[in-house]
CSV table of C-alpha atoms in Angstrom, one decimal:
chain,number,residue,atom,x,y,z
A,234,UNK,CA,31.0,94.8,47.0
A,235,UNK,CA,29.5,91.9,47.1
A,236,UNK,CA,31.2,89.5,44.0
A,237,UNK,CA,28.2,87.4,43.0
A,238,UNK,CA,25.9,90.9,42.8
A,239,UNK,CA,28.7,92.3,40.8
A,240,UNK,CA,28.8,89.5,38.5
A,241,UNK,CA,25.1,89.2,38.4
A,242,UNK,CA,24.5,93.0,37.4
A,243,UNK,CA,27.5,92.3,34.5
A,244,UNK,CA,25.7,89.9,33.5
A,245,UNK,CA,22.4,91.3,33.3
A,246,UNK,CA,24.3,94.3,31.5
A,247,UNK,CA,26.0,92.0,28.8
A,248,UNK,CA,22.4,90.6,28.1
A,249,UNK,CA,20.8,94.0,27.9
A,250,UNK,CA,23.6,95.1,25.5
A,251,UNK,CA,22.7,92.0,23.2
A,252,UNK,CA,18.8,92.3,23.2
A,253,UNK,CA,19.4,95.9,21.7
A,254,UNK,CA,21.3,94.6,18.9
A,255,UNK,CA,25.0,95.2,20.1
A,256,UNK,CA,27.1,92.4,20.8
A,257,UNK,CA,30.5,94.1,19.7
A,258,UNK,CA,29.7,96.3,22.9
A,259,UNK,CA,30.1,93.7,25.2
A,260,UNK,CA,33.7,92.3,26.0
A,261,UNK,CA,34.4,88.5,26.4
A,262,UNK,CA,33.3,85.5,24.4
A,263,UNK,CA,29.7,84.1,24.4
A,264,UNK,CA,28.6,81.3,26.2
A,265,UNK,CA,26.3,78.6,25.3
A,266,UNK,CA,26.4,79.0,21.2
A,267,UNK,CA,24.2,76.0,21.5
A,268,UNK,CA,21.2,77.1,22.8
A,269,UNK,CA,21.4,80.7,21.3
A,270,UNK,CA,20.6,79.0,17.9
A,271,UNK,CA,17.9,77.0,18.8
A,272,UNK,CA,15.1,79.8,17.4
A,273,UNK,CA,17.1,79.6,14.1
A,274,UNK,CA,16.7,75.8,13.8
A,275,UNK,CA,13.2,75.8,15.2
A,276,UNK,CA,12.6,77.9,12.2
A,277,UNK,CA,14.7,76.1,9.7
A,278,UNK,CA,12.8,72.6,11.2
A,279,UNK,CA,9.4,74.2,10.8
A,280,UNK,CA,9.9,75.6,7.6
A,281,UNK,CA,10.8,72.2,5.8
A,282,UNK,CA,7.7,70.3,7.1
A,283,UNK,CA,5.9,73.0,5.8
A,284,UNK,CA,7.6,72.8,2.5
A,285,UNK,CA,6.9,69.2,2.4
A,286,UNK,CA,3.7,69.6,3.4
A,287,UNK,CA,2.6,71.6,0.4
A,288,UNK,CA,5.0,69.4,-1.8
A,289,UNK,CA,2.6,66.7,-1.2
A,290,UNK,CA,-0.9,68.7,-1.5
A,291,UNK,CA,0.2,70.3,-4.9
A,292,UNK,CA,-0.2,66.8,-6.6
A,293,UNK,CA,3.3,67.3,-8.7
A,294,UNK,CA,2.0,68.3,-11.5
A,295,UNK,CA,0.4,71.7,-12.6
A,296,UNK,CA,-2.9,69.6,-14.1
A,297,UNK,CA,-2.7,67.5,-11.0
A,298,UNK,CA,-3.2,70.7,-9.2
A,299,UNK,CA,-5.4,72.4,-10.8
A,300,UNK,CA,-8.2,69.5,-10.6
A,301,UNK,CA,-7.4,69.5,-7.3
A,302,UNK,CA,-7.8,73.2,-6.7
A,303,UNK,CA,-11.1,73.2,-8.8
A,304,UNK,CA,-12.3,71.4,-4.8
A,305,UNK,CA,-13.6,73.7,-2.5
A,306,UNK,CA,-12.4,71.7,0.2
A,307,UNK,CA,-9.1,71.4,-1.1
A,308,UNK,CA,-8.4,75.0,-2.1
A,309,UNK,CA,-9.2,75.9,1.6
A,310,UNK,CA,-7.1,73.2,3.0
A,311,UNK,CA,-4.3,74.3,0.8
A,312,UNK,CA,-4.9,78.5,1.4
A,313,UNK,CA,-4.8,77.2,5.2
A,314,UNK,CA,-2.0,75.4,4.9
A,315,UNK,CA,0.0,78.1,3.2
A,316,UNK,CA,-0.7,80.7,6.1
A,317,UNK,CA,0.4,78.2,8.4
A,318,UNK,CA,3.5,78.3,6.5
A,319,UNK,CA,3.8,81.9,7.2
A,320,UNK,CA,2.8,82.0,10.8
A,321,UNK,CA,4.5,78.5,12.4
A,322,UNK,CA,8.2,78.8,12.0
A,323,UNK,CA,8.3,82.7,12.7
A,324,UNK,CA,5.7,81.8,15.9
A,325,UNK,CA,7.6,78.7,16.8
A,326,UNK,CA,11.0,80.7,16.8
A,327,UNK,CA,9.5,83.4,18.8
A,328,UNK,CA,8.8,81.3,21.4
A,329,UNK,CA,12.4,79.6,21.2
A,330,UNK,CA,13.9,82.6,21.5
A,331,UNK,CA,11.7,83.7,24.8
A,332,UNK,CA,13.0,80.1,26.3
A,333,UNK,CA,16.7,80.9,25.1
A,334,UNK,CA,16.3,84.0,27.1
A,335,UNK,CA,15.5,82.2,30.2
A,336,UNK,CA,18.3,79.9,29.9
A,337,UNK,CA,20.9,81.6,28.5
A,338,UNK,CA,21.5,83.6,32.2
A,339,UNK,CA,20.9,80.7,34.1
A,340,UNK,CA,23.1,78.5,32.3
A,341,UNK,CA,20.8,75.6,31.5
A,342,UNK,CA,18.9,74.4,28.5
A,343,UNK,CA,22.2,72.3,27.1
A,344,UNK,CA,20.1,69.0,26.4
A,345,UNK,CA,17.2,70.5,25.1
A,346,UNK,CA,19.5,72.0,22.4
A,347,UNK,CA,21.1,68.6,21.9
A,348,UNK,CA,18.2,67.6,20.9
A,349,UNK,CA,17.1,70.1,18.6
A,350,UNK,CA,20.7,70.4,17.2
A,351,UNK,CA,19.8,66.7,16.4
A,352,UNK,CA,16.7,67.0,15.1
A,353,UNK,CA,18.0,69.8,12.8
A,354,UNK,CA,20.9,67.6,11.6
A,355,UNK,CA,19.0,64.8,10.5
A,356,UNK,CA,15.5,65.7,9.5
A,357,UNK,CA,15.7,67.4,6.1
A,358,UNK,CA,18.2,64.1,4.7
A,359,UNK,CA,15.8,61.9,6.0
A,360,UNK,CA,13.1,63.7,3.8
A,361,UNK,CA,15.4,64.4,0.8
A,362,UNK,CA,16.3,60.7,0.7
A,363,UNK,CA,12.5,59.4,0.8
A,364,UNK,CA,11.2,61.9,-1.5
A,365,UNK,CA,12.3,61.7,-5.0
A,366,UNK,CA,14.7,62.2,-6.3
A,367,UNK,CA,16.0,60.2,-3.1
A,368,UNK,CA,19.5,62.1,-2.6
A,369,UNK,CA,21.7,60.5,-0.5
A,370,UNK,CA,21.6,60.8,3.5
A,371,UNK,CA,25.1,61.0,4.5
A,372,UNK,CA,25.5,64.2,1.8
A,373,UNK,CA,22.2,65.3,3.5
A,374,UNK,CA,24.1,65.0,7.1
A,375,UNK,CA,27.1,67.0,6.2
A,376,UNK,CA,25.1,70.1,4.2
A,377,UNK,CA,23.0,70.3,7.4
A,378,UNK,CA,26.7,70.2,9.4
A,379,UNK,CA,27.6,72.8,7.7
A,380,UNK,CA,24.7,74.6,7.8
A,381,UNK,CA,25.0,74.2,11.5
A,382,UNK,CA,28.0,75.9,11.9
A,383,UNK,CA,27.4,78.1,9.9
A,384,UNK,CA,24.7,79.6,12.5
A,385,UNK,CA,27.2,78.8,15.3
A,386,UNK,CA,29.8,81.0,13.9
A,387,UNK,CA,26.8,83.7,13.9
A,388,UNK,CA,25.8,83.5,16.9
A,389,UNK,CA,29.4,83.1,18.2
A,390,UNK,CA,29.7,87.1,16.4
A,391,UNK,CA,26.4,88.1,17.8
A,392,UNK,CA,24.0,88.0,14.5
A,393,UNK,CA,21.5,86.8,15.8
A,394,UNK,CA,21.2,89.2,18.6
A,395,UNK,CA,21.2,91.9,15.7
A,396,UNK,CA,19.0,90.4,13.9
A,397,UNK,CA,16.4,89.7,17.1
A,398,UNK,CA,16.6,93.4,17.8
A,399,UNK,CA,16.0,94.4,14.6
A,400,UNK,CA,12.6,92.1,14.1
A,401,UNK,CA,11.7,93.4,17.0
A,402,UNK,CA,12.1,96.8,16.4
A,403,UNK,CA,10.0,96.3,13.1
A,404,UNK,CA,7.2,95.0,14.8
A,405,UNK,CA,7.0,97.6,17.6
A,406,UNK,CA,6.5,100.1,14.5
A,407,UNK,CA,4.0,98.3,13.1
A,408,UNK,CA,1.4,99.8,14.9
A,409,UNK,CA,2.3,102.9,13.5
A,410,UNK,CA,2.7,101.8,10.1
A,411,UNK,CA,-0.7,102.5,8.8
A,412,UNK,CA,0.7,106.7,9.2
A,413,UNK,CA,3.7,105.6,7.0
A,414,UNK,CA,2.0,103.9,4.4
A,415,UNK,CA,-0.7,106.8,4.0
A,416,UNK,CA,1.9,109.0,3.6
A,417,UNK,CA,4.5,107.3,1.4
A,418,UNK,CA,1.7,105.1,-0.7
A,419,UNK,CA,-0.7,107.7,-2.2
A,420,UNK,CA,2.2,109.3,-4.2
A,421,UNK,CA,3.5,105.6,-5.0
A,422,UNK,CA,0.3,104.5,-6.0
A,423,UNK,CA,-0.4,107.6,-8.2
A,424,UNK,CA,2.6,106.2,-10.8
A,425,UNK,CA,2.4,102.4,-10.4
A,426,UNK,CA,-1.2,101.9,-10.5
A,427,UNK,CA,-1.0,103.6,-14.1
A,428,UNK,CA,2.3,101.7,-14.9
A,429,UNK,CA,0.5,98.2,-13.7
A,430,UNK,CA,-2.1,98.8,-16.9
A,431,UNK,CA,0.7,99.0,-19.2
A,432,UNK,CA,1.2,96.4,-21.8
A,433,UNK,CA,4.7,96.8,-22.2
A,434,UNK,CA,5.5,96.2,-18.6
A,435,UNK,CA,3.5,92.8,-18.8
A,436,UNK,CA,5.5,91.8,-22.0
A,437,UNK,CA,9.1,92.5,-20.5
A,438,UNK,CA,8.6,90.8,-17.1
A,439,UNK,CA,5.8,87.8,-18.6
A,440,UNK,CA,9.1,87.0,-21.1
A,441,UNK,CA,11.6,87.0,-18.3
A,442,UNK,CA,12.4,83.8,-15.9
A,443,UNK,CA,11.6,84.0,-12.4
A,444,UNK,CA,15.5,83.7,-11.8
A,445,UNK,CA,16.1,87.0,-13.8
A,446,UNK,CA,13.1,88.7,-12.0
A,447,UNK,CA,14.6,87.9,-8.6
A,448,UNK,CA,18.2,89.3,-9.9
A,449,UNK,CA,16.4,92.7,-11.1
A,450,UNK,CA,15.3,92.5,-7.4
A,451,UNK,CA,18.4,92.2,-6.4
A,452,UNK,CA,19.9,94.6,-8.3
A,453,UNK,CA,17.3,97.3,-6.9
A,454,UNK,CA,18.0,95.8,-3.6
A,455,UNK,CA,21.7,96.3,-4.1
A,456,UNK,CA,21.1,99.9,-5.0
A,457,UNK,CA,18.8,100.8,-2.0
A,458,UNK,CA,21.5,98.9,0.2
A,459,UNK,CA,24.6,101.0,-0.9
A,460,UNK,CA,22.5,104.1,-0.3
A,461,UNK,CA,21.2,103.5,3.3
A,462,UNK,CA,24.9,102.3,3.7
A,463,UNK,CA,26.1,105.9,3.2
A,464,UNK,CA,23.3,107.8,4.8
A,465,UNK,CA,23.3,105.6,8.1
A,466,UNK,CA,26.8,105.7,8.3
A,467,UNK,CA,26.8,109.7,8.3
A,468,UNK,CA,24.0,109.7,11.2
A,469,UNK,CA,26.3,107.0,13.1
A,470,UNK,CA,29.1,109.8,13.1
A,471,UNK,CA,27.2,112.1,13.7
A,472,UNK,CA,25.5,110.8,16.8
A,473,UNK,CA,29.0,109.3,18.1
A,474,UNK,CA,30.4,113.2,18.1
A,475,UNK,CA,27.4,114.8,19.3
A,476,UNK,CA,27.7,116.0,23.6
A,477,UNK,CA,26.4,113.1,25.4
A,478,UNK,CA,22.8,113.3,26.9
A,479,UNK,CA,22.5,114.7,30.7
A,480,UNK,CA,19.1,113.9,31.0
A,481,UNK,CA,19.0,112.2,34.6
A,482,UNK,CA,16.7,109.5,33.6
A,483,UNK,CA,18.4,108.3,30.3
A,484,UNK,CA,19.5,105.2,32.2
A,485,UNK,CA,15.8,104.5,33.6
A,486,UNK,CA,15.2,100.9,32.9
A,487,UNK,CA,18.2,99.8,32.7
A,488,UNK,CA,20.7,97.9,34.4
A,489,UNK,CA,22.4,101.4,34.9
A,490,UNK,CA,20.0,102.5,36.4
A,491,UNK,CA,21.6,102.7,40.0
A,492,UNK,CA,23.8,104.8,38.5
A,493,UNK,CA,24.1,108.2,39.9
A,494,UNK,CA,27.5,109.7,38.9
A,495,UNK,CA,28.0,111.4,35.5
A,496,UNK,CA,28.9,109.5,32.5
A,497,UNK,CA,32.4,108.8,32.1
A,498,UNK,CA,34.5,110.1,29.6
A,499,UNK,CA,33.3,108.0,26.2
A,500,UNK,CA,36.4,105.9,24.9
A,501,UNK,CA,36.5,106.0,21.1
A,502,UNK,CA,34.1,103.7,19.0
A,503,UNK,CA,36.0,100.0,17.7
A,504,UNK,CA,35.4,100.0,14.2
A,505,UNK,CA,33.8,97.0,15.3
A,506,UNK,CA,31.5,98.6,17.4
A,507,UNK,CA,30.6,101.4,14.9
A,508,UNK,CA,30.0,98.7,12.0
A,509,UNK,CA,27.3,97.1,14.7
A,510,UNK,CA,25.5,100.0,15.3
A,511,UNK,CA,25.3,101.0,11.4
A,512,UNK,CA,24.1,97.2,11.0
A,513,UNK,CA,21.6,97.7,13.4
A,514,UNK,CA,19.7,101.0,12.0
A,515,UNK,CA,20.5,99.3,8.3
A,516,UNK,CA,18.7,96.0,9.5
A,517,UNK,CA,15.7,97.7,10.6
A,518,UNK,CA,14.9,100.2,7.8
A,519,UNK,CA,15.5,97.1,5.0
A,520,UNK,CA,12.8,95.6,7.3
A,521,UNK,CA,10.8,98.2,7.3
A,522,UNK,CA,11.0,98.5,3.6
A,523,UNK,CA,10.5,95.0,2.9
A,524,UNK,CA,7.3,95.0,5.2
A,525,UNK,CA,6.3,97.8,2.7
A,526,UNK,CA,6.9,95.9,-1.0
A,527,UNK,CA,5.4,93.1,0.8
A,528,UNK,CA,2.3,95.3,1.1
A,529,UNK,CA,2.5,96.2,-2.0
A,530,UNK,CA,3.0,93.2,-3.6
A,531,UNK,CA,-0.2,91.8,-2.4
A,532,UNK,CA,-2.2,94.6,-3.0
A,533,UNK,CA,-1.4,94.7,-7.1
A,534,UNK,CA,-2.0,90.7,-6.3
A,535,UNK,CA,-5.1,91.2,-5.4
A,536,UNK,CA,-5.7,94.4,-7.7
A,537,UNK,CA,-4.7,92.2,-10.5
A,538,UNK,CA,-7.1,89.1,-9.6
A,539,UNK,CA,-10.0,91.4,-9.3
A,540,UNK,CA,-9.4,94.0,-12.6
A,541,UNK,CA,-7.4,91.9,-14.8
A,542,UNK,CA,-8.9,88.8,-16.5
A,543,UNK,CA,-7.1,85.9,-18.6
A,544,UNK,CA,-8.3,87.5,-21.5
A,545,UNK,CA,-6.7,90.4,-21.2
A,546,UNK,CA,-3.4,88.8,-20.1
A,547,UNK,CA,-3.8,87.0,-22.9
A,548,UNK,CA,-4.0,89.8,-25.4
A,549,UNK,CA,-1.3,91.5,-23.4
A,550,UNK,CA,1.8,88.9,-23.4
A,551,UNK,CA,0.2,86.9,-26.3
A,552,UNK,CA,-0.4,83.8,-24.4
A,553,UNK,CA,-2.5,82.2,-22.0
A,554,UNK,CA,-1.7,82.8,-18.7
A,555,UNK,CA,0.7,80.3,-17.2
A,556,UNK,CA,0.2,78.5,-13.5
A,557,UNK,CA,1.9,80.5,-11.1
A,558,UNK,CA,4.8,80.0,-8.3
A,559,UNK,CA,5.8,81.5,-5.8
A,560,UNK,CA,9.3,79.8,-3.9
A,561,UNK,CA,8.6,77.0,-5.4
A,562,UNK,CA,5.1,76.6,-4.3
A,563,UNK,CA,2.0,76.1,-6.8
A,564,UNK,CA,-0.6,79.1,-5.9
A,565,UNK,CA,-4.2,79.7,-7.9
A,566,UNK,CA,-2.5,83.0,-9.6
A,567,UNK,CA,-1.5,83.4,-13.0
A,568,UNK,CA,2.7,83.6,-13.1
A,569,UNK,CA,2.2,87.2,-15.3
A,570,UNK,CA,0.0,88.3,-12.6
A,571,UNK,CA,3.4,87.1,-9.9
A,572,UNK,CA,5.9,88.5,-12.3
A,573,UNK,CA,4.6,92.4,-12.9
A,574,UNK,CA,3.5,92.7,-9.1
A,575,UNK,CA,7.4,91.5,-8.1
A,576,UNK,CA,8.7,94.2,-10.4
A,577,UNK,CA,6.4,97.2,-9.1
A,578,UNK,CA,7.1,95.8,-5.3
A,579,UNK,CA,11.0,95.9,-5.9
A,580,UNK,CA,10.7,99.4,-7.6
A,581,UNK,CA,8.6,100.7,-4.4
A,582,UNK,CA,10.8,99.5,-2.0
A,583,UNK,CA,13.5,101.7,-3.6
A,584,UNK,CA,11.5,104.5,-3.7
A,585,UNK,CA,10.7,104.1,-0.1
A,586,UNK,CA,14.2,103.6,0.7
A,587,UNK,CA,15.3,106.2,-0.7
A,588,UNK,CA,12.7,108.8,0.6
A,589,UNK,CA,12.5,106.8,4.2
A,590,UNK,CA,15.6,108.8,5.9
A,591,UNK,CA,15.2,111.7,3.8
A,592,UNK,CA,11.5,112.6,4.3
A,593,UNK,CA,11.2,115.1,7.6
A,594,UNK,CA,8.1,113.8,8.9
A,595,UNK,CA,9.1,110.1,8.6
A,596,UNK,CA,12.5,111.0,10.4
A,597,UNK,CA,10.4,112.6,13.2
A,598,UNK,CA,8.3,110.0,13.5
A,599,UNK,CA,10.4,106.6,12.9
A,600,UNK,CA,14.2,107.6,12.7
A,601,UNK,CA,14.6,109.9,15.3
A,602,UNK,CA,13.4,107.2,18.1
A,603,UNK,CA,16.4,104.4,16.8
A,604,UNK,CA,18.9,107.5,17.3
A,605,UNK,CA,17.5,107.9,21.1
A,606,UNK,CA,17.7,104.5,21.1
A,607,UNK,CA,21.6,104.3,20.3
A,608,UNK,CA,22.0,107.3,22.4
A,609,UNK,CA,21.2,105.5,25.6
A,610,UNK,CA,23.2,102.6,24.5
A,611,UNK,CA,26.3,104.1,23.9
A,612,UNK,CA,25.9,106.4,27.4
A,613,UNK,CA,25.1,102.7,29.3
A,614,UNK,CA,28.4,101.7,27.0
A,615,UNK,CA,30.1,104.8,29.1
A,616,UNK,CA,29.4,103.0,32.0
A,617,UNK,CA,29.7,99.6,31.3
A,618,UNK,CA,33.1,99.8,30.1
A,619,UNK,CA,34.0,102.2,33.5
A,620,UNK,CA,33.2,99.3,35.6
A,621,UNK,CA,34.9,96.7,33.9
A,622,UNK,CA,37.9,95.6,36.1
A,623,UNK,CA,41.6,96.3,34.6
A,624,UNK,CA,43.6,94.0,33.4
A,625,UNK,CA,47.3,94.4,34.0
């Protein structure tokens, strides 16, 4: 056999194996940390100028803003500004990540991410020294080293190539996502709509501070976490004992595809192996859920602007409303308005959660295609790991 084809089509697998969101498959060390973390940094770059960006527009102030949103001009400039702040960094590290996949194989792409790597390290001191309260550039430096390998030491255990897959994964659903909100959000809506008019729910979260809203977040995030944990786990097992598929075309379009003879006999799991491919169905159901409460969350946003008046909130939490934040940012919505949609958008996403891998026709329609999914890796796994030479 010809040894570059052989190495080529190894190759080729290795890289299959980590756009599908398992690294722990493949065997030997990863090459070119460097460039594999460019996407991250774009983002992290992209984000911060974006940050600053609306630093300076807010003014500094919540009067300051406020005159200044009272402009028409202004109040579009800043609403463009903050969908830009969405869209750029997860656009620009798209497109990173499409040129990381052209390098990566070829082995090139090494001074580019020297530069970025550069650019990443010395950017956000620069603007944390100039910008009050003017913290000190060589601190700056080493948080940002840190920070740095911090993503190397990901990449070096494949999370980003988890990660990628599972973004990925989300998106490809969302086309089909307007069938799992109708059927999960009707039911939802039925109990929170009625719950958002309640004046005791507007009194507990308008007296709580944004910190301890986040950590009742958390809390239901912790909750909905432990019991996907469980449940995924169970289906991994399951899956890893079940007769492997003798469909004929379960390798079509793959780098296995060439291959004719049956799958070899599976060699047992690493526990490694099994934690990636729990990871991997848990990463893309929390996305899924949190494209959900994001959904929701804007909706009672926008509910709220449109039905509930400062009046009201006023007579509700016994103050005038307050000028709202969101990470940090200044936005034209009252905080009470932010606060009580955060709590009904962390209480949906554990209902979703929990009904997501339990409901039959949400199984059928957007579970059942990830376990296909890990069913063709692990019979390409069979294979792979055939072909690998031994080692005495």
């Amino acid at each position: 056999m010809d040894i570059t084809r052989e190495r080529y089509d190894r190759e080729a697998a290795e890289q299959w194996f980590r756009r599908r969101g398992l690294p722990s498959v493949v065997r030997g060390r990863p090459a070119h940390l460097l460039v594999r973390i460019v996407p991250a940094e774009v983002f992290v770059v992209l984000g911060l100028l974006f940050t600053t960006a609306t630093s300076v527009l807010d003014g500094g102030s919540d009067d300051e803003f406020a005159r200044r949103m009272d402009q028409t001009w202004f109040a579009l400039l800043y609403l463009a500004v903050l969908l830009a702040y969405v869209v750029v960094p997860s656009a620009g590290a798209w497109l990173a990540a499409r040129w990381v996949r052209r390098r990566v194989p070829a082995r090139r792409g090494t001074p580019v991410a020297l530069g970025v790597a550069a650019v990443f390290l010395v950017l956000n001191p620069i603007v944390d020294a100039a910008a009050p309260p003017h913290d000190s550039l060589p601190v700056g430096v080493l948080e940002q080293l840190g920070l740095l390998v911090v993503l190397l030491v990901t990449a070096f255990f494949g999370g980003g190539s988890i990660l990628g897959w599972a973004l990925r994964a989300a998106f490809r659903q969302l086309g089909r996502l307007g069938d799992l909100t109708s059927r999960a959000l009707p039911l939802l809506l039925l109990f929170t709509v009625f719950g958002f008019f309640t004046t005791e729910i507007w009194q507990v979260t308008a007296d709580l501070t944004r910190h301890r809203i986040w950590l009742v977040v958390g809390l239901f995030s912790v909750v909905a976490v432990l019991f996907l944990v469980s449940t995924l786990s169970d289906e991994v097992r399951s899956l890893t004992k079940a007769e492997q598929p003798a469909e004929p075309d379960t390798l079509d379009g793959t780098p296995f595809a060439s291959c004719t003879d049956p799958a070899p006999e599976r060699v047992p799991l690493t526990k490694l192996e099994r934690a990636n491919m729990v990871l991997v169905l848990l990463l893309t159901q929390i996305l899924q859920t949190l494209v959900l409460s994001v959904l929701t969350f804007v909706f009672f946003v926008a509910f709220g602007v449109i039905t509930v008046r400062a009046p009201v909130i006023k007579s509700w939490v016994g103050h005038d409303p307050t000028p709202g934040t969101l990470f940090g940012i200044q936005v034209p919505i009252a905080n009470e308005l932010l606060q009580v949609s955060l709590f009904i958008a962390a209480f949906s996403a554990l209902y979703f959660a929990a009904g997501a891998v339990t409901d039959s026709t949400y199984r059928s329609s957007f579970f059942e295609p990830l376990v296909r999914h890990l069913g063709t890796s692990l019979t390409a796994r069979d294979h792979y790991l055939a072909r690998l030479p031994v080692r005495g």
